[in-house]
JSON list of C-alpha atoms in Angstrom, two decimals:
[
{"chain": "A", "resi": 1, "resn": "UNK", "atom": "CA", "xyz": [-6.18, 19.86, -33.27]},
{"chain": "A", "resi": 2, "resn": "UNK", "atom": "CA", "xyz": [-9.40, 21.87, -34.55]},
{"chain": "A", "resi": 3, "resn": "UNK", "atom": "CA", "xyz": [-10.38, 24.49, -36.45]},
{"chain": "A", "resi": 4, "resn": "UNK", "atom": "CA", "xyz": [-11.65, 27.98, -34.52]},
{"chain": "A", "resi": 5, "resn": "UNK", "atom": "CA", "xyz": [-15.06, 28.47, -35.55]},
{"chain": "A", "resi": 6, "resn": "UNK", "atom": "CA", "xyz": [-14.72, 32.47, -35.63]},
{"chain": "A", "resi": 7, "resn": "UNK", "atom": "CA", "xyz": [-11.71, 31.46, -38.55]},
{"chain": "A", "resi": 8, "resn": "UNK", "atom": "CA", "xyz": [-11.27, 31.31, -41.50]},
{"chain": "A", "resi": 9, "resn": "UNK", "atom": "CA", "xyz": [-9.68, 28.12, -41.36]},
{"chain": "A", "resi": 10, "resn": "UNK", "atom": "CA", "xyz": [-5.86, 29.21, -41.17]},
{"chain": "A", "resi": 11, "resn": "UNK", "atom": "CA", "xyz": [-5.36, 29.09, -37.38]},
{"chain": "A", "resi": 12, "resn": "UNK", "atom": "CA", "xyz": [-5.88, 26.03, -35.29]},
{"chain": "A", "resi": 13, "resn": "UNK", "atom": "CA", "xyz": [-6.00, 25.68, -31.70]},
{"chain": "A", "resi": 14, "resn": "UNK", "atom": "CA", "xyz": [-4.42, 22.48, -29.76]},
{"chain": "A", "resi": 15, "resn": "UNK", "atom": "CA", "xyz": [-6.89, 20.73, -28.18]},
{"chain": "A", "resi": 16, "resn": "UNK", "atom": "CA", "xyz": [-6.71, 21.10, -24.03]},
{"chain": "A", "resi": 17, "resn": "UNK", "atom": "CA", "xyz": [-4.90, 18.26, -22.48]},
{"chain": "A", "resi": 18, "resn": "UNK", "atom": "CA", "xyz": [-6.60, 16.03, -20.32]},
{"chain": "A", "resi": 19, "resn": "UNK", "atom": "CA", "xyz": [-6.03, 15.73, -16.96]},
{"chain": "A", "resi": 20, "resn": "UNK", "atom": "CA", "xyz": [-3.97, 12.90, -15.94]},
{"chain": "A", "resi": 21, "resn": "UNK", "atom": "CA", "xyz": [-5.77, 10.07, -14.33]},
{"chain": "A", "resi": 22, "resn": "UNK", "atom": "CA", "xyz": [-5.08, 9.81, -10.75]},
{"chain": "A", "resi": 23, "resn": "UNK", "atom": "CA", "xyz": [-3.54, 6.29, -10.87]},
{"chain": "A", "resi": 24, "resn": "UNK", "atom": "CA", "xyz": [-5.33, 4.01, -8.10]},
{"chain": "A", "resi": 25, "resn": "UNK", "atom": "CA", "xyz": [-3.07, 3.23, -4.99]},
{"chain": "A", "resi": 26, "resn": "UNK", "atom": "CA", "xyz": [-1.64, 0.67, -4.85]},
{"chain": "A", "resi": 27, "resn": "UNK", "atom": "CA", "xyz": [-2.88, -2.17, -2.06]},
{"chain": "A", "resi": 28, "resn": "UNK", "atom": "CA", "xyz": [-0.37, -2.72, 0.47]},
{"chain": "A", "resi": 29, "resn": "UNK", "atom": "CA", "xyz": [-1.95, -6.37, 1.37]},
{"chain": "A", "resi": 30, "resn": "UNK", "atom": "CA", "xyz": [-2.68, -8.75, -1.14]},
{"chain": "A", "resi": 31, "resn": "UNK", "atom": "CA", "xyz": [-5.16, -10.20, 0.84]},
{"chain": "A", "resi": 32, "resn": "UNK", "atom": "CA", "xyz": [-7.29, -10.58, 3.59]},
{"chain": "A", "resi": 33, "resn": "UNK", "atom": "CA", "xyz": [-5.75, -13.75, 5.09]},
{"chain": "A", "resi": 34, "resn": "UNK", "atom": "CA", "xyz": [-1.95, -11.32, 4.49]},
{"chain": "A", "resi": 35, "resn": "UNK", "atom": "CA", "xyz": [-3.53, -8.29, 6.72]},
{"chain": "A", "resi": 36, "resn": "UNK", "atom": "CA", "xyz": [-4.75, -10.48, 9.35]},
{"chain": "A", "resi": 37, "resn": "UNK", "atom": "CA", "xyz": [-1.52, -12.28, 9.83]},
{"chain": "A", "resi": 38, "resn": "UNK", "atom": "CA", "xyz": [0.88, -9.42, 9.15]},
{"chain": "A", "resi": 39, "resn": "UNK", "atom": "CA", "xyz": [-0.81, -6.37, 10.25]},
{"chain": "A", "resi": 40, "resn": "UNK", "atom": "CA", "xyz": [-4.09, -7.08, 12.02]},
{"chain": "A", "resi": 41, "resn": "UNK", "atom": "CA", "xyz": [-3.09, -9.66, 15.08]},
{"chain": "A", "resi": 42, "resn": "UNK", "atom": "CA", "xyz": [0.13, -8.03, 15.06]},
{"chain": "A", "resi": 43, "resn": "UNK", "atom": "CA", "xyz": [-0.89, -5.16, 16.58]},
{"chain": "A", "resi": 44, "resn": "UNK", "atom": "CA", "xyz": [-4.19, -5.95, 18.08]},
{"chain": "A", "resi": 45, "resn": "UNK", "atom": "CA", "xyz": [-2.88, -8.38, 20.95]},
{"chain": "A", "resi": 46, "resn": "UNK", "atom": "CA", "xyz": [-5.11, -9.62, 23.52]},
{"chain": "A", "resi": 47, "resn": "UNK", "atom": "CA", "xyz": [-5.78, -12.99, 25.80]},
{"chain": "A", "resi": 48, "resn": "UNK", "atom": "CA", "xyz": [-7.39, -15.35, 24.70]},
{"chain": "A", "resi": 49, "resn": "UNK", "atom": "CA", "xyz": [-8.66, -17.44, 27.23]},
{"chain": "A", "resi": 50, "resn": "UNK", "atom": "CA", "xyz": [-11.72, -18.92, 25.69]},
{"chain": "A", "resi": 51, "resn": "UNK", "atom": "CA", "xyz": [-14.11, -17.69, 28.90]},
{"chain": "A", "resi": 52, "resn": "UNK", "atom": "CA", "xyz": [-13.16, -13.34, 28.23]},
{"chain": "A", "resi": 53, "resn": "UNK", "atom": "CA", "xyz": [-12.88, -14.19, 24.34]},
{"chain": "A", "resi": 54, "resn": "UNK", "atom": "CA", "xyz": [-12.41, -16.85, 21.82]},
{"chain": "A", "resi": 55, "resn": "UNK", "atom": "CA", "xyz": [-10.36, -16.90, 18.37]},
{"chain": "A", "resi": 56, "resn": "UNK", "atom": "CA", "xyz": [-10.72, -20.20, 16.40]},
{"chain": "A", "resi": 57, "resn": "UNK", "atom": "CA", "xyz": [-7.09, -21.20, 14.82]},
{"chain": "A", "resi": 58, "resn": "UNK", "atom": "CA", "xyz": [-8.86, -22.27, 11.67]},
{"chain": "A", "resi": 59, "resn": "UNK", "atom": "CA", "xyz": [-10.68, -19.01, 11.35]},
{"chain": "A", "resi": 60, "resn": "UNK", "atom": "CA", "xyz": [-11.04, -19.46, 7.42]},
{"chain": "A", "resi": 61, "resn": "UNK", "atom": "CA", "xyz": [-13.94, -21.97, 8.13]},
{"chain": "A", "resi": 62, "resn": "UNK", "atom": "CA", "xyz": [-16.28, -19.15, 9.52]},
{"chain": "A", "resi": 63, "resn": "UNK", "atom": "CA", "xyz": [-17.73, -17.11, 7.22]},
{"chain": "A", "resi": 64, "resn": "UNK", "atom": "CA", "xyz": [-18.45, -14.57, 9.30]},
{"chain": "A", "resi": 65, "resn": "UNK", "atom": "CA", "xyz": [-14.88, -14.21, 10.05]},
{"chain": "A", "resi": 66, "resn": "UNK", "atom": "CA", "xyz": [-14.05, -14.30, 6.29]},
{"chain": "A", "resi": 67, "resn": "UNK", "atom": "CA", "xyz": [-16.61, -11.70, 5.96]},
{"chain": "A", "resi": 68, "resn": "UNK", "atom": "CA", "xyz": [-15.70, -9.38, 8.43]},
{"chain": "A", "resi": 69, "resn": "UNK", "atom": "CA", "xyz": [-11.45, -9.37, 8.42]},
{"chain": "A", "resi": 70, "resn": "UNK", "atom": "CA", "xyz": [-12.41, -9.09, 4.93]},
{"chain": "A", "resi": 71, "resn": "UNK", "atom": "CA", "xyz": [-14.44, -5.33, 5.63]},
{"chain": "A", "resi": 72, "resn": "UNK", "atom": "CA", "xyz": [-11.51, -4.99, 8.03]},
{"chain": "A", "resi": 73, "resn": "UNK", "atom": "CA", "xyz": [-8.92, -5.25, 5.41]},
{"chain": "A", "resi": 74, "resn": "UNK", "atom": "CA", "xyz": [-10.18, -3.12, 2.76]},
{"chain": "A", "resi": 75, "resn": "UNK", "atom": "CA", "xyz": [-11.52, -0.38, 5.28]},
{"chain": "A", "resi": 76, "resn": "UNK", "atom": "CA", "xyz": [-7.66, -0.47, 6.16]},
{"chain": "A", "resi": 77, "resn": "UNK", "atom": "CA", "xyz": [-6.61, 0.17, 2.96]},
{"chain": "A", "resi": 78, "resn": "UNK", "atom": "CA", "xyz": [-9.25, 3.04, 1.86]},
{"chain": "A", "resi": 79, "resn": "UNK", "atom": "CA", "xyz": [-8.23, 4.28, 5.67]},
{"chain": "A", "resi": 80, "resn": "UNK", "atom": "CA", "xyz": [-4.75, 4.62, 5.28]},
{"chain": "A", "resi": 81, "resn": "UNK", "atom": "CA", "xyz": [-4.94, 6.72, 2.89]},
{"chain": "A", "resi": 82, "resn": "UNK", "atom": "CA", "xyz": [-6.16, 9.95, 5.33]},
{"chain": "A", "resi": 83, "resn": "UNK", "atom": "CA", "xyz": [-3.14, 10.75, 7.02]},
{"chain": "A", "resi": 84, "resn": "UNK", "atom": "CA", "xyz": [-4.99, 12.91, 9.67]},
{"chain": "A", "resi": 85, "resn": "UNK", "atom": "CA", "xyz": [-7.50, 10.94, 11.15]},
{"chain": "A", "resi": 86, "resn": "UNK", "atom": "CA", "xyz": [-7.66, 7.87, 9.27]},
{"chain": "A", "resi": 87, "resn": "UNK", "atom": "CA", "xyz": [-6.09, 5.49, 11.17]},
{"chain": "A", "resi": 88, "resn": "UNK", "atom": "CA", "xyz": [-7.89, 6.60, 14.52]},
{"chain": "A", "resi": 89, "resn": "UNK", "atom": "CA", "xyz": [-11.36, 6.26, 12.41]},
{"chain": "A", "resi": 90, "resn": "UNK", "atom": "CA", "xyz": [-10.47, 2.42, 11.38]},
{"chain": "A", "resi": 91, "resn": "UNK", "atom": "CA", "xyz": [-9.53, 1.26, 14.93]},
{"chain": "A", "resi": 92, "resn": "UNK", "atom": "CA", "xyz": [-12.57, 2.78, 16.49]},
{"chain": "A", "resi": 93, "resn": "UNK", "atom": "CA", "xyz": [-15.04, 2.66, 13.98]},
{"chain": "A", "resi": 94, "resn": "UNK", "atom": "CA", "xyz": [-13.86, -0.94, 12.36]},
{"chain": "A", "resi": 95, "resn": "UNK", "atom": "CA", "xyz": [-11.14, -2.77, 14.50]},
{"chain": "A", "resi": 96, "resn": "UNK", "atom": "CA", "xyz": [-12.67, -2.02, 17.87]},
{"chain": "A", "resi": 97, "resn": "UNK", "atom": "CA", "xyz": [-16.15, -3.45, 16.66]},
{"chain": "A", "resi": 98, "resn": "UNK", "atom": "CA", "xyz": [-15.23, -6.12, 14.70]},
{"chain": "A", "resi": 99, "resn": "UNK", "atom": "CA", "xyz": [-12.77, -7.32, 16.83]},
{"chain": "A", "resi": 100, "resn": "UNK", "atom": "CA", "xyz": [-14.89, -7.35, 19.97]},
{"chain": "A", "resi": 101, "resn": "UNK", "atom": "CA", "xyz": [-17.39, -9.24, 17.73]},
{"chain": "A", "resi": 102, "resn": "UNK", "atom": "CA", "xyz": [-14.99, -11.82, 16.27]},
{"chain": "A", "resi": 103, "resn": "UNK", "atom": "CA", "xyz": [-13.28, -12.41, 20.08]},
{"chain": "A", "resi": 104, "resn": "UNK", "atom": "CA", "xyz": [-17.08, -12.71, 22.18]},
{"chain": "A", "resi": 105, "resn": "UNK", "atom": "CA", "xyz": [-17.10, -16.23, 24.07]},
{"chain": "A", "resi": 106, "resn": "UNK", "atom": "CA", "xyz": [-21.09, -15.95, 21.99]},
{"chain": "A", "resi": 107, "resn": "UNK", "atom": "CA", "xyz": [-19.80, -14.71, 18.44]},
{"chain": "A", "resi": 108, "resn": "UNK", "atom": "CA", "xyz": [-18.66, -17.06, 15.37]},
{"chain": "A", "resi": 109, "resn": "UNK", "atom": "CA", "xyz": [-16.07, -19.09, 17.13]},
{"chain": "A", "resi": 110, "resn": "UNK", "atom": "CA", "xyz": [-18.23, -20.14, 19.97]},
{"chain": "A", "resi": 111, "resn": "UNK", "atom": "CA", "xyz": [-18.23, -23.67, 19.24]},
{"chain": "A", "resi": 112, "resn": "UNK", "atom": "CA", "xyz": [-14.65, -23.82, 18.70]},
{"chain": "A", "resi": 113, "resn": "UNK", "atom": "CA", "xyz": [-11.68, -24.05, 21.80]},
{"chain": "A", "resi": 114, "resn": "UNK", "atom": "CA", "xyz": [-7.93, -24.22, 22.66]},
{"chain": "A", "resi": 115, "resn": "UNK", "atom": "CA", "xyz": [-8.37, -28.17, 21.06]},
{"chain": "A", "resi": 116, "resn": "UNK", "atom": "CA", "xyz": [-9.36, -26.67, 17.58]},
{"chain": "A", "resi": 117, "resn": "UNK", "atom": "CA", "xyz": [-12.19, -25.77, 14.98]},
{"chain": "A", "resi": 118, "resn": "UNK", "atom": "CA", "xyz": [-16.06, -27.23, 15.43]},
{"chain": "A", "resi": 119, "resn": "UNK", "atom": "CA", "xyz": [-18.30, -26.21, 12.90]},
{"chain": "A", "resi": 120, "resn": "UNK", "atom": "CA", "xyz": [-20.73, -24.11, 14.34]},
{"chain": "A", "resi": 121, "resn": "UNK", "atom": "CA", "xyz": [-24.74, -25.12, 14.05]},
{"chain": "A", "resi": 122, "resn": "UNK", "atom": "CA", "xyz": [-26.23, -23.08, 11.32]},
{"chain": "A", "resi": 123, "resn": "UNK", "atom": "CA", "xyz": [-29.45, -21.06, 11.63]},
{"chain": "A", "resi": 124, "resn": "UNK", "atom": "CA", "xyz": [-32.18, -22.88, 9.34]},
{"chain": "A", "resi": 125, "resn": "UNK", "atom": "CA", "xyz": [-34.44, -20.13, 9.37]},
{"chain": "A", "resi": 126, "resn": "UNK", "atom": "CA", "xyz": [-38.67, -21.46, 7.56]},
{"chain": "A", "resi": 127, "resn": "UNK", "atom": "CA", "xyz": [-39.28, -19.05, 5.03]},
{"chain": "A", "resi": 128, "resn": "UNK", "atom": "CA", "xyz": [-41.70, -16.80, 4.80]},
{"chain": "A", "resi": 129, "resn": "UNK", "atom": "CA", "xyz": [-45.15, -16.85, 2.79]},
{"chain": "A", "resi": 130, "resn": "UNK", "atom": "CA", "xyz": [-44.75, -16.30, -0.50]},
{"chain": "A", "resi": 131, "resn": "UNK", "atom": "CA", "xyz": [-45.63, -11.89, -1.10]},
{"chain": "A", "resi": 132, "resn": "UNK", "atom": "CA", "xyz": [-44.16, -10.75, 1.88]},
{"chain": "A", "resi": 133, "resn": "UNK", "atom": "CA", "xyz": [-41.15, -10.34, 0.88]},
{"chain": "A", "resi": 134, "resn": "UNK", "atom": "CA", "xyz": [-41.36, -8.57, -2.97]},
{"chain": "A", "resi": 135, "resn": "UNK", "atom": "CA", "xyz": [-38.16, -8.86, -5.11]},
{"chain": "A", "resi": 136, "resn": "UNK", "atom": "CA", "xyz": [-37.42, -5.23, -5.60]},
{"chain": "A", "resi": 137, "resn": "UNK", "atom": "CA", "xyz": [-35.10, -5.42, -8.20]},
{"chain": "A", "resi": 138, "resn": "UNK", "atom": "CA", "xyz": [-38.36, -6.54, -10.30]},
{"chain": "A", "resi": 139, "resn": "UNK", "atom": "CA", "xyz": [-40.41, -3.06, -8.91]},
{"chain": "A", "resi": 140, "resn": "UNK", "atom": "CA", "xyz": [-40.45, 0.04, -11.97]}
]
């Protein structure tokens, strides 16, 4: 409660109440290892035949897999959200590239087959010069 300024004193206004919070939705996947198993391959079914695309079993040692049925997951969740077009936005915009990514005979699971995981060879990129490359977090 406060006083009104153009008062005396006597009368007291309540104080406006504040809007409730919009409470955060809840997630319907715990995880991104519990949306690829029980929504993701579910429903986006295709042969694997190791020449037309390739899936590695063990996918959890690639982390570019990790990485991306992780963006996959939580792109699901924000998505599902829009009931108009937000399911039609996620396949095409996140399932349909990823996907084709994860599944090409070239991508992260090229080294692997129908016999089980390989690790893949790892780029070991020379650095550059020292300058050319400025830490820009440490630019005013």
């Amino acid at each position: 409660m406060f006083a009104d300024p153009d008062t005396d004193g006597s009368h007291t206004h309540e104080a406006p109440a504040a809007e409730p919070a919009e409470a955060p939705q809840q997630l319907v996947f715990g995880s991104a290892e519990e949306f690829l198993h029980e929504q993701l391959l579910p429903t986006y079914v295709r042969d694997v035949d190791d020449r037309s695309a390739k899936w590695c079993m063990e996918w959890y040692f690639h982390p570019e897999a990790v990485s991306r049925v992780e963006a996959l997951w939580r792109a699901w969740e924000h998505l599902r959200l829009d009931g108009a077009t937000g399911m039609s936005v996620w396949w095409r915009d996140h399932a349909d590239h990823h996907m084709r990514v994860l599944m090409d005979p070239q991508g992260p699971f090229y080294n692997c087959d129908k016999s089980g995981h390989r690790d893949p060879a790892h780029l070991e990129p020379k650095r550059a010069p020292a300058g050319w490359f400025p830490d820009v977090r440490l630019q005013g």
